[in-house]
């Protein structure tokens, strides 16, 4: 069912690190992530804003870039362990016939831009400017007190082939979503928790969401209350709820440009090699929601395009149980 994982990959990716988003109104987006999500600003210019979570020591986990036109995801970023991993990665991607080029990026060491076989835009670096961890600066906390970036979820037109590619880079599966022999979702990690990268079959490449860990579950409701007070009540996109895979409490919010961010509490360790990935049945409602109602069609299909990336539809369009289809199946009562 799952591709073979290379436990000794050609270079060492260590974790999900950062994401770069283009936005239409930099101040508006900055306020959203500071006042509701609870990130702190590491640096800002007239056209860029660098933010990080409260326990992050590296300069940024979110970069907002003022842009005109369609709001896009410019890159998802992963850290590699050493600078020499970047040189190996450059050669490896070139050998596979995949794009790889060096880039100059503020507040980061040597940076490599690469793409996976479906065109997902990826940024690799080994170092960033170091900042003070803010997790004891209680007097400065705002929003949901987001602690650190946790993972990305992307769309790919073929989950198995995408999972196979990242398995060659040492990503292991904590859990996966399947229907019969068909792999529909892969929940993959490098850092030793459930997730660094989730891959779901749909028209892609696209960025479905990125996630921050919050320290206390009640802060999910704080985020919802603040979203309502700041005029983003209708941007509470899904939840609060509890996932099947990973078992996390969550809420999904849409930022002013429609980029989706998840706030969730922590999840379990996944380091030991003898532990098998957990299979979830795609047809079971318990898979996507442990209680409450299913997600809307918008949640399943809306995602941010990657900049200058063409997309490919999957061989079979996904047909998840949505809130809309669930309501249509409910018995009708007459009085």
Short mmCIF file of C-alpha atoms in Angstrom, two decimals:
data_model
loop_
_atom_site.label_atom_id
_atom_site.label_comp_id
_atom_site.label_asym_id
_atom_site.label_seq_id
_atom_site.Cartn_x
_atom_site.Cartn_y
_atom_site.Cartn_z
CA UNK A 1 0.00 0.00 0.00
CA UNK A 2 2.70 2.49 1.01
CA UNK A 3 5.96 3.16 -0.87
CA UNK A 4 9.24 2.01 0.67
CA UNK A 5 10.90 4.66 2.82
CA UNK A 6 14.60 5.38 2.44
CA UNK A 7 15.86 5.43 6.05
CA UNK A 8 19.21 6.75 4.82
CA UNK A 9 18.07 9.48 2.37
CA UNK A 10 20.55 11.26 0.11
CA UNK A 11 20.37 14.45 2.21
CA UNK A 12 18.89 15.26 5.59
CA UNK A 13 15.64 17.25 5.71
CA UNK A 14 14.84 17.86 9.39
CA UNK A 15 11.46 19.59 9.57
CA UNK A 16 8.82 21.88 8.09
CA UNK A 17 10.30 25.32 8.54
CA UNK A 18 8.50 28.21 6.91
CA UNK A 19 6.06 29.33 4.24
CA UNK A 20 6.10 32.34 1.93
CA UNK A 21 2.72 33.81 0.92
CA UNK A 22 1.86 36.69 -1.38
CA UNK A 23 -0.86 38.97 0.01
CA UNK A 24 -2.91 41.86 -1.36
CA UNK A 25 -2.79 44.09 1.75
CA UNK A 26 0.32 43.61 3.86
CA UNK A 27 -0.90 45.53 6.92
CA UNK A 28 -4.23 43.73 6.97
CA UNK A 29 -2.54 40.32 6.77
CA UNK A 30 0.07 41.29 9.37
CA UNK A 31 -2.69 42.28 11.79
CA UNK A 32 -4.53 39.00 11.18
CA UNK A 33 -1.52 36.85 12.05
CA UNK A 34 -0.49 38.98 15.04
CA UNK A 35 -3.88 39.71 16.62
CA UNK A 36 -5.69 36.42 15.92
CA UNK A 37 -3.05 33.73 15.38
CA UNK A 38 -0.63 35.28 17.90
CA UNK A 39 2.61 35.38 15.91
CA UNK A 40 5.33 37.95 16.64
CA UNK A 41 6.98 40.17 14.03
CA UNK A 42 10.70 39.51 13.61
CA UNK A 43 11.23 42.17 10.95
CA UNK A 44 9.26 44.10 8.38
CA UNK A 45 9.75 46.36 5.41
CA UNK A 46 7.32 48.24 3.19
CA UNK A 47 6.77 45.09 1.13
CA UNK A 48 7.56 42.13 3.42
CA UNK A 49 6.71 41.00 6.93
CA UNK A 50 8.57 38.17 8.73
CA UNK A 51 6.75 36.43 11.59
CA UNK A 52 7.50 33.58 14.00
CA UNK A 53 5.79 31.63 16.78
CA UNK A 54 6.42 32.28 20.46
CA UNK A 55 8.84 29.40 21.02
CA UNK A 56 10.62 29.67 17.69
CA UNK A 57 14.24 30.87 17.85
CA UNK A 58 14.74 31.04 14.10
CA UNK A 59 13.89 34.29 12.38
CA UNK A 60 10.67 33.40 10.60
CA UNK A 61 8.17 30.67 9.94
CA UNK A 62 5.83 32.87 7.91
CA UNK A 63 6.80 35.47 5.32
CA UNK A 64 4.11 37.76 3.90
CA UNK A 65 4.98 39.51 0.64
CA UNK A 66 2.98 42.43 -0.74
CA UNK A 67 1.92 41.56 -4.27
CA UNK A 68 -0.54 42.46 -6.97
CA UNK A 69 -2.80 39.94 -8.62
CA UNK A 70 -3.69 36.47 -7.41
CA UNK A 71 -2.77 35.56 -3.85
CA UNK A 72 -0.37 32.64 -4.14
CA UNK A 73 1.93 30.45 -2.11
CA UNK A 74 5.44 31.25 -3.27
CA UNK A 75 7.24 28.45 -1.39
CA UNK A 76 6.90 25.96 1.42
CA UNK A 77 10.17 25.71 3.30
CA UNK A 78 12.02 22.79 4.87
CA UNK A 79 15.19 22.86 6.93
CA UNK A 80 18.15 20.63 6.19
CA UNK A 81 20.62 19.72 8.92
CA UNK A 82 23.87 21.00 7.43
CA UNK A 83 24.99 23.30 4.64
CA UNK A 84 26.55 20.33 2.88
CA UNK A 85 23.06 18.79 2.61
CA UNK A 86 22.17 21.70 0.30
CA UNK A 87 24.98 20.84 -2.11
CA UNK A 88 23.92 17.20 -2.15
CA UNK A 89 20.29 18.22 -2.63
CA UNK A 90 21.19 20.48 -5.57
CA UNK A 91 22.94 17.63 -7.38
CA UNK A 92 20.21 15.12 -6.47
CA UNK A 93 17.39 17.26 -7.90
CA UNK A 94 19.43 18.00 -11.03
CA UNK A 95 20.10 14.28 -11.47
CA UNK A 96 16.34 13.62 -11.28
CA UNK A 97 15.72 16.23 -13.99
CA UNK A 98 13.89 18.47 -11.51
CA UNK A 99 14.34 22.26 -11.13
CA UNK A 100 17.03 23.36 -8.66
CA UNK A 101 18.59 26.80 -8.36
CA UNK A 102 20.30 28.86 -5.69
CA UNK A 103 18.47 31.92 -4.29
CA UNK A 104 19.36 34.94 -2.18
CA UNK A 105 16.84 35.16 0.67
CA UNK A 106 16.95 37.69 3.51
CA UNK A 107 17.62 36.36 7.04
CA UNK A 108 18.51 32.89 5.71
CA UNK A 109 21.80 31.22 4.93
CA UNK A 110 22.41 29.55 1.60
CA UNK A 111 19.00 28.79 0.11
CA UNK A 112 18.04 26.31 -2.55
CA UNK A 113 14.83 26.47 -4.61
CA UNK A 114 13.59 23.12 -5.89
CA UNK A 115 10.37 21.51 -7.12
CA UNK A 116 8.87 18.07 -6.64
CA UNK A 117 7.67 16.11 -9.72
CA UNK A 118 4.26 17.81 -9.60
CA UNK A 119 5.67 21.36 -9.42
CA UNK A 120 5.32 22.03 -5.68
CA UNK A 121 7.61 25.00 -4.95
CA UNK A 122 10.02 24.15 -2.14
CA UNK A 123 12.72 26.17 -0.39
CA UNK A 124 15.57 24.46 1.49
CA UNK A 125 17.98 26.15 3.88
CA UNK A 126 20.21 25.10 6.77
CA UNK A 127 20.43 28.34 8.76
CA UNK A 128 18.46 31.45 9.70
CA UNK A 129 19.13 34.52 11.81
CA UNK A 130 18.53 33.58 15.47
CA UNK A 131 16.00 35.55 17.55
CA UNK A 132 14.91 35.49 21.18
CA UNK A 133 12.36 32.84 22.09
CA UNK A 134 9.28 34.69 23.35
CA UNK A 135 7.44 31.93 25.23
CA UNK A 136 8.08 33.50 28.67
CA UNK A 137 7.19 37.05 27.59
CA UNK A 138 3.62 36.62 28.78
CA UNK A 139 2.96 40.35 28.80
CA UNK A 140 3.44 40.42 25.01
CA UNK A 141 1.19 37.48 24.10
CA UNK A 142 -1.62 38.10 21.63
CA UNK A 143 -4.19 36.00 19.78
CA UNK A 144 -4.00 32.22 20.10
CA UNK A 145 -0.36 32.24 21.36
CA UNK A 146 0.85 30.21 18.35
CA UNK A 147 4.05 28.42 19.37
CA UNK A 148 5.65 26.99 16.25
CA UNK A 149 4.87 25.98 12.70
CA UNK A 150 4.03 22.30 12.50
CA UNK A 151 3.14 21.14 9.00
CA UNK A 152 1.85 21.85 5.52
CA UNK A 153 -0.90 20.08 3.62
CA UNK A 154 -0.64 20.06 -0.16
CA UNK A 155 -2.76 18.75 -3.01
CA UNK A 156 -1.14 16.41 -5.53
CA UNK A 157 -2.89 14.74 -8.50
CA UNK A 158 -1.43 11.33 -7.54
CA UNK A 159 -0.96 10.74 -3.83
CA UNK A 160 0.98 7.48 -4.27
CA UNK A 161 3.54 8.97 -6.66
CA UNK A 162 3.95 12.06 -4.48
CA UNK A 163 4.28 9.91 -1.35
CA UNK A 164 6.83 7.74 -3.18
CA UNK A 165 8.91 10.83 -4.02
CA UNK A 166 8.99 12.12 -0.44
CA UNK A 167 9.63 8.59 0.88
CA UNK A 168 12.87 8.63 -1.13
CA UNK A 169 13.79 11.78 0.83
CA UNK A 170 13.30 9.99 4.15
CA UNK A 171 9.76 11.13 4.94
CA UNK A 172 7.89 8.43 6.85
CA UNK A 173 4.13 7.95 7.18
CA UNK A 174 2.51 8.25 10.60
CA UNK A 175 -0.95 7.63 9.21
CA UNK A 176 -2.61 7.38 5.82
CA UNK A 177 -6.01 7.58 4.16
CA UNK A 178 -7.10 4.89 1.72
CA UNK A 179 -10.11 3.46 -0.09
CA UNK A 180 -9.55 -0.17 -1.04
CA UNK A 181 -6.09 -0.32 -2.62
CA UNK A 182 -6.11 3.40 -3.49
CA UNK A 183 -3.92 5.73 -1.42
CA UNK A 184 -5.76 9.05 -1.07
CA UNK A 185 -3.88 10.81 1.74
CA UNK A 186 -0.39 10.45 3.21
CA UNK A 187 0.56 12.02 6.54
CA UNK A 188 4.35 12.22 6.49
CA UNK A 189 7.00 13.44 8.89
CA UNK A 190 10.69 14.06 9.41
CA UNK A 191 10.88 15.67 12.85
CA UNK A 192 9.43 12.80 14.90
CA UNK A 193 5.80 13.85 15.36
CA UNK A 194 2.80 12.95 13.22
CA UNK A 195 3.29 15.52 10.52
CA UNK A 196 5.56 17.73 8.51
CA UNK A 197 3.83 17.23 5.19
CA UNK A 198 0.33 15.94 4.42
CA UNK A 199 -0.44 14.99 0.82
CA UNK A 200 -4.05 14.68 -0.33
CA UNK A 201 -5.16 13.67 -3.80
CA UNK A 202 -6.79 16.58 -5.65
CA UNK A 203 -5.99 19.04 -8.44
CA UNK A 204 -2.48 20.23 -7.73
CA UNK A 205 0.04 21.26 -6.82
CA UNK A 206 -1.75 23.56 -4.37
CA UNK A 207 -1.27 24.51 -0.73
CA UNK A 208 -4.35 23.49 1.26
CA UNK A 209 -3.20 24.79 4.65
CA UNK A 210 -0.30 25.32 7.00
CA UNK A 211 -0.53 24.72 10.74
CA UNK A 212 0.70 26.19 14.00
CA UNK A 213 0.75 24.45 17.37
CA UNK A 214 -1.03 26.27 20.20
CA UNK A 215 -0.22 25.57 23.89
CA UNK A 216 -3.74 25.23 25.32
CA UNK A 217 -6.94 23.89 23.66
CA UNK A 218 -9.08 26.79 24.92
CA UNK A 219 -7.00 29.14 22.77
CA UNK A 220 -8.81 27.67 19.76
CA UNK A 221 -11.94 29.42 21.08
CA UNK A 222 -9.93 32.57 21.78
CA UNK A 223 -8.91 32.61 18.12
CA UNK A 224 -12.54 32.18 17.06
CA UNK A 225 -13.69 34.98 19.40
CA UNK A 226 -10.99 37.31 18.15
CA UNK A 227 -11.76 36.43 14.53
CA UNK A 228 -15.36 37.46 15.20
CA UNK A 229 -14.40 40.70 16.94
CA UNK A 230 -11.95 41.70 14.21
CA UNK A 231 -14.45 41.10 11.41
CA UNK A 232 -13.34 37.60 10.36
CA UNK A 233 -16.21 35.61 11.88
CA UNK A 234 -17.12 34.12 8.51
CA UNK A 235 -13.47 33.17 7.99
CA UNK A 236 -13.67 30.43 10.63
CA UNK A 237 -13.53 27.81 7.89
CA UNK A 238 -13.85 24.56 9.83
CA UNK A 239 -14.14 23.55 13.46
CA UNK A 240 -13.47 23.69 16.27
CA UNK A 241 -13.28 19.92 16.12
CA UNK A 242 -11.08 16.87 16.61
CA UNK A 243 -9.29 15.05 13.81
CA UNK A 244 -9.35 11.31 13.32
CA UNK A 245 -5.77 11.11 11.96
CA UNK A 246 -3.45 12.55 14.60
CA UNK A 247 -6.31 13.07 17.07
CA UNK A 248 -5.66 16.81 17.38
CA UNK A 249 -8.14 19.49 18.37
CA UNK A 250 -8.26 22.05 15.59
CA UNK A 251 -9.74 25.09 13.96
CA UNK A 252 -9.10 26.33 10.42
CA UNK A 253 -9.14 30.04 9.62
CA UNK A 254 -8.98 31.84 6.29
CA UNK A 255 -6.73 34.88 6.28
CA UNK A 256 -7.72 38.09 4.40
CA UNK A 257 -6.54 36.57 1.08
CA UNK A 258 -8.11 33.15 1.63
CA UNK A 259 -4.89 31.37 2.64
CA UNK A 260 -5.90 28.70 5.15
CA UNK A 261 -4.12 28.35 8.51
CA UNK A 262 -4.83 25.63 11.06
CA UNK A 263 -4.40 26.06 14.80
CA UNK A 264 -4.08 22.74 16.63
CA UNK A 265 -2.84 21.28 19.88
CA UNK A 266 0.08 18.84 19.89
CA UNK A 267 0.30 15.27 18.74
CA UNK A 268 2.24 12.10 19.49
CA UNK A 269 5.85 11.06 18.82
CA UNK A 270 6.66 8.89 15.81
CA UNK A 271 10.35 8.17 16.05
CA UNK A 272 10.58 4.38 16.58
CA UNK A 273 10.99 2.41 13.36
CA UNK A 274 8.96 -0.66 14.38
CA UNK A 275 5.70 1.31 14.68
CA UNK A 276 3.52 0.79 11.61
CA UNK A 277 1.56 3.67 10.00
CA UNK A 278 -2.13 3.82 10.93
CA UNK A 279 -4.63 3.23 8.12
CA UNK A 280 -7.86 5.25 7.96
CA UNK A 281 -10.82 4.35 5.75
CA UNK A 282 -11.68 7.25 3.44
CA UNK A 283 -15.36 6.29 3.41
CA UNK A 284 -15.79 6.51 7.19
CA UNK A 285 -17.09 9.77 8.61
CA UNK A 286 -15.01 9.11 11.76
CA UNK A 287 -11.89 9.57 9.65
CA UNK A 288 -12.32 13.26 9.02
CA UNK A 289 -14.33 14.24 12.08
CA UNK A 290 -14.63 12.47 15.45
CA UNK A 291 -17.72 14.42 16.42
CA UNK A 292 -19.90 17.11 14.90
CA UNK A 293 -20.63 17.61 11.23
CA UNK A 294 -18.50 16.96 8.13
CA UNK A 295 -16.45 19.72 6.52
CA UNK A 296 -17.90 21.84 3.75
CA UNK A 297 -17.16 21.32 0.06
CA UNK A 298 -15.19 24.59 0.21
CA UNK A 299 -12.84 23.12 2.84
CA UNK A 300 -12.19 20.02 0.76
CA UNK A 301 -11.54 21.81 -2.54
CA UNK A 302 -10.36 25.37 -1.85
CA UNK A 303 -6.58 25.70 -1.80
CA UNK A 304 -3.92 28.31 -2.60
CA UNK A 305 -2.14 27.91 -5.96
CA UNK A 306 1.64 27.93 -6.05
CA UNK A 307 3.09 30.88 -7.91
CA UNK A 308 3.63 30.23 -11.64
CA UNK A 309 2.74 26.55 -11.26
CA UNK A 310 0.42 24.79 -13.67
CA UNK A 311 -1.93 22.24 -12.11
CA UNK A 312 -3.03 18.74 -13.02
CA UNK A 313 -6.35 17.13 -12.11
CA UNK A 314 -6.34 13.66 -10.57
CA UNK A 315 -7.47 10.70 -12.64
CA UNK A 316 -10.62 10.55 -10.53
CA UNK A 317 -12.14 13.66 -8.93
CA UNK A 318 -12.38 13.20 -5.12
CA UNK A 319 -15.86 12.63 -3.76
CA UNK A 320 -15.64 13.16 0.00
CA UNK A 321 -18.65 13.25 2.29
CA UNK A 322 -19.18 16.99 2.65
CA UNK A 323 -21.54 18.94 4.87
CA UNK A 324 -23.65 19.66 1.80
CA UNK A 325 -23.99 15.99 0.77
CA UNK A 326 -24.54 14.95 4.41
CA UNK A 327 -27.50 17.37 4.73
CA UNK A 328 -29.02 16.13 1.48
CA UNK A 329 -29.02 12.57 2.84
CA UNK A 330 -30.79 13.49 6.09
CA UNK A 331 -34.40 12.23 6.36
CA UNK A 332 -36.95 14.95 5.69
CA UNK A 333 -39.63 15.47 8.38
CA UNK A 334 -43.10 16.73 7.50
CA UNK A 335 -45.55 18.21 9.98
#
